[in-house]
PDB file of C-alpha atoms in Angstrom:
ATOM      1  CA  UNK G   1       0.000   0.000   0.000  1.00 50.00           C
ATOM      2  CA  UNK G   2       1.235   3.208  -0.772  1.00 52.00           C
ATOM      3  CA  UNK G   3       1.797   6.243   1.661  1.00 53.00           C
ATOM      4  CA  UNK G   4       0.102   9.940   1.040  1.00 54.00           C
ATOM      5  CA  UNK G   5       2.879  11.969   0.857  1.00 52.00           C
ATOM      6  CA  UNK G   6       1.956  15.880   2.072  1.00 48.00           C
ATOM      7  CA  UNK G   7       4.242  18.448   0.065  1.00 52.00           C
ATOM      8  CA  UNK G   8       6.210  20.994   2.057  1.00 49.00           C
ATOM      9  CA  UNK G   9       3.700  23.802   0.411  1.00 54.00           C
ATOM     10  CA  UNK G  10       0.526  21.805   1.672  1.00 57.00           C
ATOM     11  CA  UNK G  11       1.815  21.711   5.502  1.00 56.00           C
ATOM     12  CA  UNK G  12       2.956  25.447   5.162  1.00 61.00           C
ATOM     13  CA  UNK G  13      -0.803  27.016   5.745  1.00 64.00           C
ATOM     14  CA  UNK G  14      -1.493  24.881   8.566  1.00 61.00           C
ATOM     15  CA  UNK G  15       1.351  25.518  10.875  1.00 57.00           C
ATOM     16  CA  UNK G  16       1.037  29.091   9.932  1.00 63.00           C
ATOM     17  CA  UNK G  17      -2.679  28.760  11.085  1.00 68.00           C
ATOM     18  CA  UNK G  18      -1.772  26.446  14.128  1.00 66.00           C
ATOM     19  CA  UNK G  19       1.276  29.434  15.142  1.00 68.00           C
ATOM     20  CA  UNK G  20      -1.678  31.895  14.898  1.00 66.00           C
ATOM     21  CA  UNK G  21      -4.229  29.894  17.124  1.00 69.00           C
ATOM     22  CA  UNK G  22      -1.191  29.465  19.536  1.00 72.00           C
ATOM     23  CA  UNK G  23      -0.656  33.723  19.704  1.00 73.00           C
ATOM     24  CA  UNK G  24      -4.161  34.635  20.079  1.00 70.00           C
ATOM     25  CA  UNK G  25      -4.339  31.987  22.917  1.00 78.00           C
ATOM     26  CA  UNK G  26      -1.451  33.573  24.729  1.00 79.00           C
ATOM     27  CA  UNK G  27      -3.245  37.279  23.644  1.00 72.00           C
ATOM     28  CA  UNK G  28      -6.182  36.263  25.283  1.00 79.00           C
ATOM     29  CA  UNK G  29      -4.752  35.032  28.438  1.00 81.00           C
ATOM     30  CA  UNK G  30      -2.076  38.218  28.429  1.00 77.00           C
ATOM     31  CA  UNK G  31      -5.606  40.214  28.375  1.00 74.00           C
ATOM     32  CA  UNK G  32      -7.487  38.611  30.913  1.00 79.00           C
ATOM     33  CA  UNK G  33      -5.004  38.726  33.143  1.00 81.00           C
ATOM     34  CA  UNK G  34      -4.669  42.479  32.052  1.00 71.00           C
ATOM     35  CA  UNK G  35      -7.943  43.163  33.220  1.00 73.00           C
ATOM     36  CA  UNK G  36      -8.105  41.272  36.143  1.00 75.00           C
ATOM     37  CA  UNK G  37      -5.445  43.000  37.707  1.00 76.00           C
ATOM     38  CA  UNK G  38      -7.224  46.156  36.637  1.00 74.00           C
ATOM     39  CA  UNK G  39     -10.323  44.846  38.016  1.00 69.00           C
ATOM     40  CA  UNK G  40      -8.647  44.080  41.495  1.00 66.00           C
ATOM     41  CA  UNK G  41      -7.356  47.481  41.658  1.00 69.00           C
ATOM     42  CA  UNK G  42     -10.666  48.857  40.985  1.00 65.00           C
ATOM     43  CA  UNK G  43     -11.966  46.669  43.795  1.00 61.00           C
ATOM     44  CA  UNK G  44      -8.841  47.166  46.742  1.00 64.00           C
ATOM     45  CA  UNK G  45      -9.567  51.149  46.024  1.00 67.00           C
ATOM     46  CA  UNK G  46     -13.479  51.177  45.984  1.00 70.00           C
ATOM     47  CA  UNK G  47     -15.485  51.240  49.271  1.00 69.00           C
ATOM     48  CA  UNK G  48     -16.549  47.623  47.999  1.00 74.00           C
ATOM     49  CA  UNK G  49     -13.170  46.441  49.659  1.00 81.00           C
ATOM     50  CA  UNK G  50     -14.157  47.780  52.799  1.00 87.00           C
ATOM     51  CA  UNK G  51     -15.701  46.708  55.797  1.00 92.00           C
ATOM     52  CA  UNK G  52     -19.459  48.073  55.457  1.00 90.00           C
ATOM     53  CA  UNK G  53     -21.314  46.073  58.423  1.00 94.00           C
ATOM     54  CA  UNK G  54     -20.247  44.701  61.839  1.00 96.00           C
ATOM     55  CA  UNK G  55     -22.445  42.811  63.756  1.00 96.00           C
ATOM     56  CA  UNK G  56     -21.864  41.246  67.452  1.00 97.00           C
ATOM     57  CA  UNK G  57     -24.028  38.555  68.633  1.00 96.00           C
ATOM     58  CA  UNK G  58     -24.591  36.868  71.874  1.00 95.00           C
ATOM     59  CA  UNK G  59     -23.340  39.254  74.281  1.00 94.00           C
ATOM     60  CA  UNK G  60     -25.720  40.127  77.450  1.00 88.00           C
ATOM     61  CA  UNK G  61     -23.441  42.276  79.292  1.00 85.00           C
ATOM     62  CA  UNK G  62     -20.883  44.019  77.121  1.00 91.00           C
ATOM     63  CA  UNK G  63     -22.511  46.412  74.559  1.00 93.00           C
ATOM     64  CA  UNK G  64     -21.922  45.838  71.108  1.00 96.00           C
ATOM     65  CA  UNK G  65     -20.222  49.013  70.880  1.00 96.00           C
ATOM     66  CA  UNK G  66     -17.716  48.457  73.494  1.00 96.00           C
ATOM     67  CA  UNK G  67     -16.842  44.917  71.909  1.00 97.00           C
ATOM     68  CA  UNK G  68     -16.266  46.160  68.032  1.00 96.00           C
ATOM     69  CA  UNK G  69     -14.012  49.108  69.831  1.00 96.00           C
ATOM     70  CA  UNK G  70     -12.239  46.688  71.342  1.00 96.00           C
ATOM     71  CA  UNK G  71     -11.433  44.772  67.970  1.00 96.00           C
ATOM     72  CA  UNK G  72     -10.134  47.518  65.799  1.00 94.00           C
ATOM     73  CA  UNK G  73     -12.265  47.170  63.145  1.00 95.00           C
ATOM     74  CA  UNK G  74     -14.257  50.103  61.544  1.00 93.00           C
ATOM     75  CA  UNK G  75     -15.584  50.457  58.569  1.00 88.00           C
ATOM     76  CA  UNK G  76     -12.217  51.828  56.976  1.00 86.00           C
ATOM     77  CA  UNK G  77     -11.001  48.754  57.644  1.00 91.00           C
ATOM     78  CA  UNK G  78      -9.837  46.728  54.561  1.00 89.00           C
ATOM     79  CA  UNK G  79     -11.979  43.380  54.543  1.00 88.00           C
ATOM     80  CA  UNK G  80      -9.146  41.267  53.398  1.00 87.00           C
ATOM     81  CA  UNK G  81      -6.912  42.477  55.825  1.00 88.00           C
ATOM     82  CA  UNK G  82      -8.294  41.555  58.902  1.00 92.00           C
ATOM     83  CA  UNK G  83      -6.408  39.102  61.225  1.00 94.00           C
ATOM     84  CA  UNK G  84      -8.817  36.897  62.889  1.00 94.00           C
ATOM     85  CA  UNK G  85      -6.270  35.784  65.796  1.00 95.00           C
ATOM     86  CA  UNK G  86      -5.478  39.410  66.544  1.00 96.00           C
ATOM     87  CA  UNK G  87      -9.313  40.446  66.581  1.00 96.00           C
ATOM     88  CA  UNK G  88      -9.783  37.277  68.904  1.00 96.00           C
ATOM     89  CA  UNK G  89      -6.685  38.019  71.322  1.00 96.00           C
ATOM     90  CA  UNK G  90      -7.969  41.775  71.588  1.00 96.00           C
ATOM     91  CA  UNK G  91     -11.493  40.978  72.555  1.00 97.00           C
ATOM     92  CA  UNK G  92     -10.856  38.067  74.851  1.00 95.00           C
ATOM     93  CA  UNK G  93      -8.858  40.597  77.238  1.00 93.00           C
ATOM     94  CA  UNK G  94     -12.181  41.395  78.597  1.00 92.00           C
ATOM     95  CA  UNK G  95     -12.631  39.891  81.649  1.00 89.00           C
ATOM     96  CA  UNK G  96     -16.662  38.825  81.006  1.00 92.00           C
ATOM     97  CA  UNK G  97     -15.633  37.615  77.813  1.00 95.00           C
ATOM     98  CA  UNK G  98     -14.948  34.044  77.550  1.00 94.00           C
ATOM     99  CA  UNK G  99     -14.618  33.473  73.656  1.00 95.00           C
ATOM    100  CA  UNK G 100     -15.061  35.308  70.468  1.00 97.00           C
ATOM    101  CA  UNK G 101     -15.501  33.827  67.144  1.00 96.00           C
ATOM    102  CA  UNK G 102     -15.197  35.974  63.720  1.00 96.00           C
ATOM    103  CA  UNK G 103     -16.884  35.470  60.841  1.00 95.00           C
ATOM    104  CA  UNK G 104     -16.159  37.069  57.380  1.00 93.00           C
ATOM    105  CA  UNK G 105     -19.749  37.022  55.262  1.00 92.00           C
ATOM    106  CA  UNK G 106     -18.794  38.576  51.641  1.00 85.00           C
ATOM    107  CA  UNK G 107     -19.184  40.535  50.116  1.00 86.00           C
ATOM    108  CA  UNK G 108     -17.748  42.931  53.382  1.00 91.00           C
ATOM    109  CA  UNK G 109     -20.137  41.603  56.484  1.00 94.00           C
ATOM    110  CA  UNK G 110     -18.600  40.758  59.560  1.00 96.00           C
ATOM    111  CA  UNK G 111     -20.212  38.952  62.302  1.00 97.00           C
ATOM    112  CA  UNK G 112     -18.515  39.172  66.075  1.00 97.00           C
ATOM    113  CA  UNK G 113     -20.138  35.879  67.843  1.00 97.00           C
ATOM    114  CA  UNK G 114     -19.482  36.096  71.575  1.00 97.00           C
ATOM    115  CA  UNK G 115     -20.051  34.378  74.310  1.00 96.00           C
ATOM    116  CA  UNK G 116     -19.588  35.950  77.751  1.00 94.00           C
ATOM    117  CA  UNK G 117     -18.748  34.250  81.066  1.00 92.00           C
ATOM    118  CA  UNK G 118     -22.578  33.974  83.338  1.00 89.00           C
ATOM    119  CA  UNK G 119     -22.579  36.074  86.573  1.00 89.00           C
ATOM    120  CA  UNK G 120     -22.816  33.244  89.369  1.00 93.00           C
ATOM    121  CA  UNK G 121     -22.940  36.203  92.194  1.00 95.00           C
ATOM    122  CA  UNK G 122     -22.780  39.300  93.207  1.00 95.00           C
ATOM    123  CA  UNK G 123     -20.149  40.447  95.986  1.00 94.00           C
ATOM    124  CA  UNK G 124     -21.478  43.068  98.288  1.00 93.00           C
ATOM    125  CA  UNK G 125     -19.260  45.869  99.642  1.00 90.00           C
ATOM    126  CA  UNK G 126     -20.218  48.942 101.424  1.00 87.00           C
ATOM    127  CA  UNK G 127     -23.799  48.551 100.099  1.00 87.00           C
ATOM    128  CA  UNK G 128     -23.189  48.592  96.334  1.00 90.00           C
ATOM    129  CA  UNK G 129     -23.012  44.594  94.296  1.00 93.00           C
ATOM    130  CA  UNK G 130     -20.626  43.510  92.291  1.00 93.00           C
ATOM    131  CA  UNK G 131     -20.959  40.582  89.773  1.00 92.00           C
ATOM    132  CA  UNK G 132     -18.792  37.643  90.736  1.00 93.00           C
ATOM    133  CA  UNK G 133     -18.041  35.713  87.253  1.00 92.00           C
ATOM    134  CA  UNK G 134     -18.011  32.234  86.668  1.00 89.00           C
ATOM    135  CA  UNK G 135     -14.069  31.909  86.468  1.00 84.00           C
ATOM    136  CA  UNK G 136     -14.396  33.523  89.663  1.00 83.00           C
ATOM    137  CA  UNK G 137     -13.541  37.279  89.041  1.00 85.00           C
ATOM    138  CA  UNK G 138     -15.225  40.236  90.304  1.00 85.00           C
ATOM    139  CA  UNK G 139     -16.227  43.047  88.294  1.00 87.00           C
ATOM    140  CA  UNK G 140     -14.921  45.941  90.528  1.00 83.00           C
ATOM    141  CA  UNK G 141     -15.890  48.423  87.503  1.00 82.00           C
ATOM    142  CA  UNK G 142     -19.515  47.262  87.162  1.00 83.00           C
ATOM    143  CA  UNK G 143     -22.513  48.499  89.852  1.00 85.00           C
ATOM    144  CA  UNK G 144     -25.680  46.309  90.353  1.00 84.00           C
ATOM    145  CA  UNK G 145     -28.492  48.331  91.818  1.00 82.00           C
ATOM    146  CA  UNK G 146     -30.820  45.583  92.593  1.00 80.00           C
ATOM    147  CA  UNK G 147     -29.603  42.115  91.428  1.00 85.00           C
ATOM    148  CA  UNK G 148     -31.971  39.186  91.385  1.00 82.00           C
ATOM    149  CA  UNK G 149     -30.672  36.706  89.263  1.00 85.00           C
ATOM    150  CA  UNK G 150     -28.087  34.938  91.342  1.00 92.00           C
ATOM    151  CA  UNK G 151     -27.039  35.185  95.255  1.00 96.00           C
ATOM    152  CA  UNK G 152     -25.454  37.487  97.124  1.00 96.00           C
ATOM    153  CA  UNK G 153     -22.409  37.389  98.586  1.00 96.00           C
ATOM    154  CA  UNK G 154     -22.010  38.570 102.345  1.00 96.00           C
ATOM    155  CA  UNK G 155     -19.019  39.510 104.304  1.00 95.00           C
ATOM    156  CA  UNK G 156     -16.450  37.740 102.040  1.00 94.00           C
ATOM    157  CA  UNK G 157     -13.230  39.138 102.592  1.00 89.00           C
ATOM    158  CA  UNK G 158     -10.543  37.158 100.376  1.00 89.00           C
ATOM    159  CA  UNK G 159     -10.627  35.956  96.526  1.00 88.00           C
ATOM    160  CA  UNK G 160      -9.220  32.707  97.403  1.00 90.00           C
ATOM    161  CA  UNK G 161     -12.278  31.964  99.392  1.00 92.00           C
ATOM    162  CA  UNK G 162     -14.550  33.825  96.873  1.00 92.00           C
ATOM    163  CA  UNK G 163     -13.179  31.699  94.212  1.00 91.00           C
ATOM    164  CA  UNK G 164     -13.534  28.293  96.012  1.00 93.00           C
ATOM    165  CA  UNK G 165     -17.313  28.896  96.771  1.00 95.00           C
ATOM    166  CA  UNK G 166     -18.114  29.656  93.749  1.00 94.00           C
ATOM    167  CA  UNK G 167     -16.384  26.579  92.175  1.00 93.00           C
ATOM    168  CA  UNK G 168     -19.098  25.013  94.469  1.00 95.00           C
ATOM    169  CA  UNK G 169     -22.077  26.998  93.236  1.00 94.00           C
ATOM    170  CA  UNK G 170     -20.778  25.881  89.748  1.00 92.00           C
ATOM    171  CA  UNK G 171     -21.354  22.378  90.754  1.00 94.00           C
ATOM    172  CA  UNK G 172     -25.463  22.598  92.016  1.00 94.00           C
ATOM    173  CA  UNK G 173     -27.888  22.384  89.904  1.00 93.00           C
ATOM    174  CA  UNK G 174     -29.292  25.686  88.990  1.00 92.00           C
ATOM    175  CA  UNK G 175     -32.625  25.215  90.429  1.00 93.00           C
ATOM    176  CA  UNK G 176     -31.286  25.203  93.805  1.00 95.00           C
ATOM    177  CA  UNK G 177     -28.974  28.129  93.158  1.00 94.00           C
ATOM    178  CA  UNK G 178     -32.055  30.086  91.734  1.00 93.00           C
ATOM    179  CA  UNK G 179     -33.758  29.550  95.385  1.00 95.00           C
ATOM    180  CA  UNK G 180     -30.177  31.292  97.231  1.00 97.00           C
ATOM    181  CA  UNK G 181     -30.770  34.914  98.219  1.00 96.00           C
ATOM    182  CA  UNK G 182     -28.170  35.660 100.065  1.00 97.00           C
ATOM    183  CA  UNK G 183     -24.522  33.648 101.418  1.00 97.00           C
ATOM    184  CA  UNK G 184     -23.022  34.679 104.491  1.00 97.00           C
ATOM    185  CA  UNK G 185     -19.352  34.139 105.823  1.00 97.00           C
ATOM    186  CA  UNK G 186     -19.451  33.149 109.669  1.00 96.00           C
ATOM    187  CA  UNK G 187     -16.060  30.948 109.975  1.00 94.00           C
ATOM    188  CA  UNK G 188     -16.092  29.571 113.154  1.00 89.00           C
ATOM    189  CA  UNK G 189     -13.197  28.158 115.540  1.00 88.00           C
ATOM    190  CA  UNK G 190     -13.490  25.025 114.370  1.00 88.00           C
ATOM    191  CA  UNK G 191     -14.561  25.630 110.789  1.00 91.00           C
ATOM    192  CA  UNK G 192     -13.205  28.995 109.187  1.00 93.00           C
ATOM    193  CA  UNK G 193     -15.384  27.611 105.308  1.00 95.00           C
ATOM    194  CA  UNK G 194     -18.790  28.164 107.455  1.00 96.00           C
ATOM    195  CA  UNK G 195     -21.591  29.485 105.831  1.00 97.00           C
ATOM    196  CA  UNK G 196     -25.141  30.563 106.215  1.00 97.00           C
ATOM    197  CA  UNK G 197     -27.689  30.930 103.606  1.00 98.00           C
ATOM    198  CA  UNK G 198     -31.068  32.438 103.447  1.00 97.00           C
ATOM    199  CA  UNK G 199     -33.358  31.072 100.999  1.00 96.00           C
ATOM    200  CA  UNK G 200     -36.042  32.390  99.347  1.00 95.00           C
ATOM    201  CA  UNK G 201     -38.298  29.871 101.006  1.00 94.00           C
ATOM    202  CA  UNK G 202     -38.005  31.365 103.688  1.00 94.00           C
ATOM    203  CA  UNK G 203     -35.403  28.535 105.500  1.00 96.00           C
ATOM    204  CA  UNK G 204     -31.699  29.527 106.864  1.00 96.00           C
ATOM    205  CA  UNK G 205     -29.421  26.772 105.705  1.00 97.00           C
ATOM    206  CA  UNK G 206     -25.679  26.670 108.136  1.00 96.00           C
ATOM    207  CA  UNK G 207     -23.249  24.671 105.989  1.00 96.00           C
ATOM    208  CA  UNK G 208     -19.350  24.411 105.194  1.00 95.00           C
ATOM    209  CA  UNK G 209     -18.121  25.662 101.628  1.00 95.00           C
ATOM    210  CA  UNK G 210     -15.884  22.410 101.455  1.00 92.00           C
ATOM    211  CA  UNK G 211     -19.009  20.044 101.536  1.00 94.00           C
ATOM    212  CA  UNK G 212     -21.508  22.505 100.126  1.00 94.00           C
ATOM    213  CA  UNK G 213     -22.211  21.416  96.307  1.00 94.00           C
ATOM    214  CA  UNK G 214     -22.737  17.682  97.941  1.00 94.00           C
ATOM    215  CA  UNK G 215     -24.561  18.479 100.193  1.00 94.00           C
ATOM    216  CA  UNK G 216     -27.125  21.177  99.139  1.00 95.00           C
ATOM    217  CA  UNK G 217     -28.099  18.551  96.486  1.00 93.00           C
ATOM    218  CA  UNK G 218     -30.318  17.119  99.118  1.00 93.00           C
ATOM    219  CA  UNK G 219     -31.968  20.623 100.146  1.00 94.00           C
ATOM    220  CA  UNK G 220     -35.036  19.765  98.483  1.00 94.00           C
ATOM    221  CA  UNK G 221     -35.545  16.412  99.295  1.00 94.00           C
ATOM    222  CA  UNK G 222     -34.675  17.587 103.029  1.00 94.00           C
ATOM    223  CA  UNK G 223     -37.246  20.813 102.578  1.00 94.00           C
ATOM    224  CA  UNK G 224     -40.313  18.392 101.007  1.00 93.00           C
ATOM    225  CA  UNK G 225     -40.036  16.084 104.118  1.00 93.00           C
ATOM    226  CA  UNK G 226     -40.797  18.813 106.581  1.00 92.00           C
ATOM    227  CA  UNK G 227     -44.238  20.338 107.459  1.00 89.00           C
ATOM    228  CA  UNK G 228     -45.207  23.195 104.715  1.00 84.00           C
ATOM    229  CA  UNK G 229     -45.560  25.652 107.454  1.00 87.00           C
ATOM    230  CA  UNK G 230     -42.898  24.793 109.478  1.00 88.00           C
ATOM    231  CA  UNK G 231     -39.545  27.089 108.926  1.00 92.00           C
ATOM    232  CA  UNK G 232     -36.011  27.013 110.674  1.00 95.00           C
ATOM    233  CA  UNK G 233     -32.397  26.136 110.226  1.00 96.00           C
ATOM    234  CA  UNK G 234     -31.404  23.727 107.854  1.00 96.00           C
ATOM    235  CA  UNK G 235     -27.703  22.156 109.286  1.00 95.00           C
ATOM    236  CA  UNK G 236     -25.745  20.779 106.705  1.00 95.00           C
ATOM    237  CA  UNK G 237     -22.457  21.147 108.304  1.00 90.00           C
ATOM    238  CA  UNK G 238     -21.413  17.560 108.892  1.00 82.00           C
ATOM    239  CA  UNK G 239     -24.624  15.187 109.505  1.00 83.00           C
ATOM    240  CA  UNK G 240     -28.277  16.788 108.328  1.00 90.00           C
ATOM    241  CA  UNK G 241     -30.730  17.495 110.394  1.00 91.00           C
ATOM    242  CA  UNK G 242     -33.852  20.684 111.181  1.00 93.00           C
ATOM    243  CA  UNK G 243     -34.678  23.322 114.189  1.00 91.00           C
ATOM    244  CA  UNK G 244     -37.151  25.394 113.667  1.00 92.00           C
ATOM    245  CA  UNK G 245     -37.942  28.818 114.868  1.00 90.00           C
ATOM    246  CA  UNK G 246     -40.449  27.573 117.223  1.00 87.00           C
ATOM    247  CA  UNK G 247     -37.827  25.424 118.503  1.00 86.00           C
ATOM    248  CA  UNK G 248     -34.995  27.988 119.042  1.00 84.00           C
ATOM    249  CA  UNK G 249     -37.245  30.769 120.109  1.00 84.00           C
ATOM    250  CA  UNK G 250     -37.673  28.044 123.512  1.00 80.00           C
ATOM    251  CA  UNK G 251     -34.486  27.622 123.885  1.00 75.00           C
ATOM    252  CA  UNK G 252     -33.184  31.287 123.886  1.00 72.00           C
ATOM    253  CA  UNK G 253     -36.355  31.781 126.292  1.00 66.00           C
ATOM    254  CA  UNK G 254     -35.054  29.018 128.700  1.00 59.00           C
ATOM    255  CA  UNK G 255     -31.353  30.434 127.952  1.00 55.00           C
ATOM    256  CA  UNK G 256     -32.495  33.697 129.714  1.00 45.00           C
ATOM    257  CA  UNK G 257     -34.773  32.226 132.538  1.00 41.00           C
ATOM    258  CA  UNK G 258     -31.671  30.666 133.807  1.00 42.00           C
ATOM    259  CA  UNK G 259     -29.303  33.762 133.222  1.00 38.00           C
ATOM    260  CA  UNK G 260     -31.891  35.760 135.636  1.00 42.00           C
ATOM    261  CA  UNK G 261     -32.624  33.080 138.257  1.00 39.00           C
TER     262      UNK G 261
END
């Protein structure tokens, strides 16, 4: 069988046609990455680049304003050049702040999600309250008039003791730490973690901040066995057991008989 043979004239036109698809392939791709770059220098200097709207989310305490202050960003700030670490590190300085995510939502939206650390008490002093986080430290800038959503803390002197009752409170189950109004320091001779609590039941409980998550567990079970109009002193110091008021009233009655026979 014979082969075609293809003259030297008959292959000229088609690598002269293939050289010429080959240049406008590389002029196309020269010009689109022409543009491009023209386009991304249109973009980096138009207000498109950035930041137009910051939004914080889950934050109780700290305002909104207070927490995008704290991360830097305004809207001058360049959306592409915003270091997520650094914004983190800045805003977690706060001390009711426990974490901070950041979230970039193009084309130029950020989001600030937060989530704060829960106020467990409130530490009185000279008649004003101060919140008592849940990592145990007191807001010494921050003033609560009337607070009502956790207990108050009484005559507490030093953060090392602060701190290890409310690693206790931590520990009890929020519906008994809802019923707390108010914790008292009375360390004794033979106990200097003694505590006294008045519920808002209407019941004193007298316990030891070493034992106390254990033990208040059984609070209600202890309160549902009494009589519903009976009131008094819960002791939960070492065993468990009830006076009431009736019961003391006698015996401070009979204390004084004998002190003035």
């Amino acid at each position: 069988m014979e082969k075609k043979v293809v003259s030297l004239e008959d292959r000229i036109p088609k690598l002269q046609q293939q050289r010429k698809h080959k240049t406008n392939r590389r002029l196309i791709s020269f010009l689109s990455i022409f543009f491009l770059l023209i386009l991304l220098v249109i973009y980096f200097q138009s207000p498109l680049s950035k930041v137009s709207r910051i939004t914080v989310s889950g934050n109780n305490y700290v305002t909104s304003d207070e927490i995008i202050e704290m991360s830097g960003i305004s809207k001058s700030t360049g959306f592409w050049n915003i270091n997520s670490e650094t914004v983190k590190e800045k805003i977690e300085k706060h001390l009711q702040i426990k974490k901070v995510e950041i979230q970039k939502q193009l084309p130029n939206y950020i989001i600030l999600q937060v989530e704060e650390f829960e106020s467990v008490a409130y530490l009185e002093k000279a008649g004003a309250y101060y919140p008592i986080l849940e990592n145990g430290q007191a807001l010494q800038d921050q003033v609560v008039t009337t607070p009502a959503d956790a207990p108050i803390l009484i005559n507490w002197k030093s953060d090392e003791e602060i701190e290890e009752l409310v690693s206790e409170l931590k520990k009890i189950s929020p519906t008994i730490t809802n019923s707390i109004s108010e914790i008292h320091h009375t360390p004794g001779k033979t106990d200097p973690w003694l505590i006294k609590l008045y519920m808002n039941d209407g019941f004193e409980v007298i316990a030891s901040v070493r034992t106390f998550s254990k033990k208040m567990e059984s609070y209600p079970s202890i309160v549902n066995s009494l009589d519903e109009n009976s009131r008094g002193v819960i002791h939960l110091e070492v065993g468990s057991y009830f006076r009431s008021y009736d019961q003391l009233n006698k015996e401070e009655e009979g204390n004084e008989s004998e002190i003035e026979g």
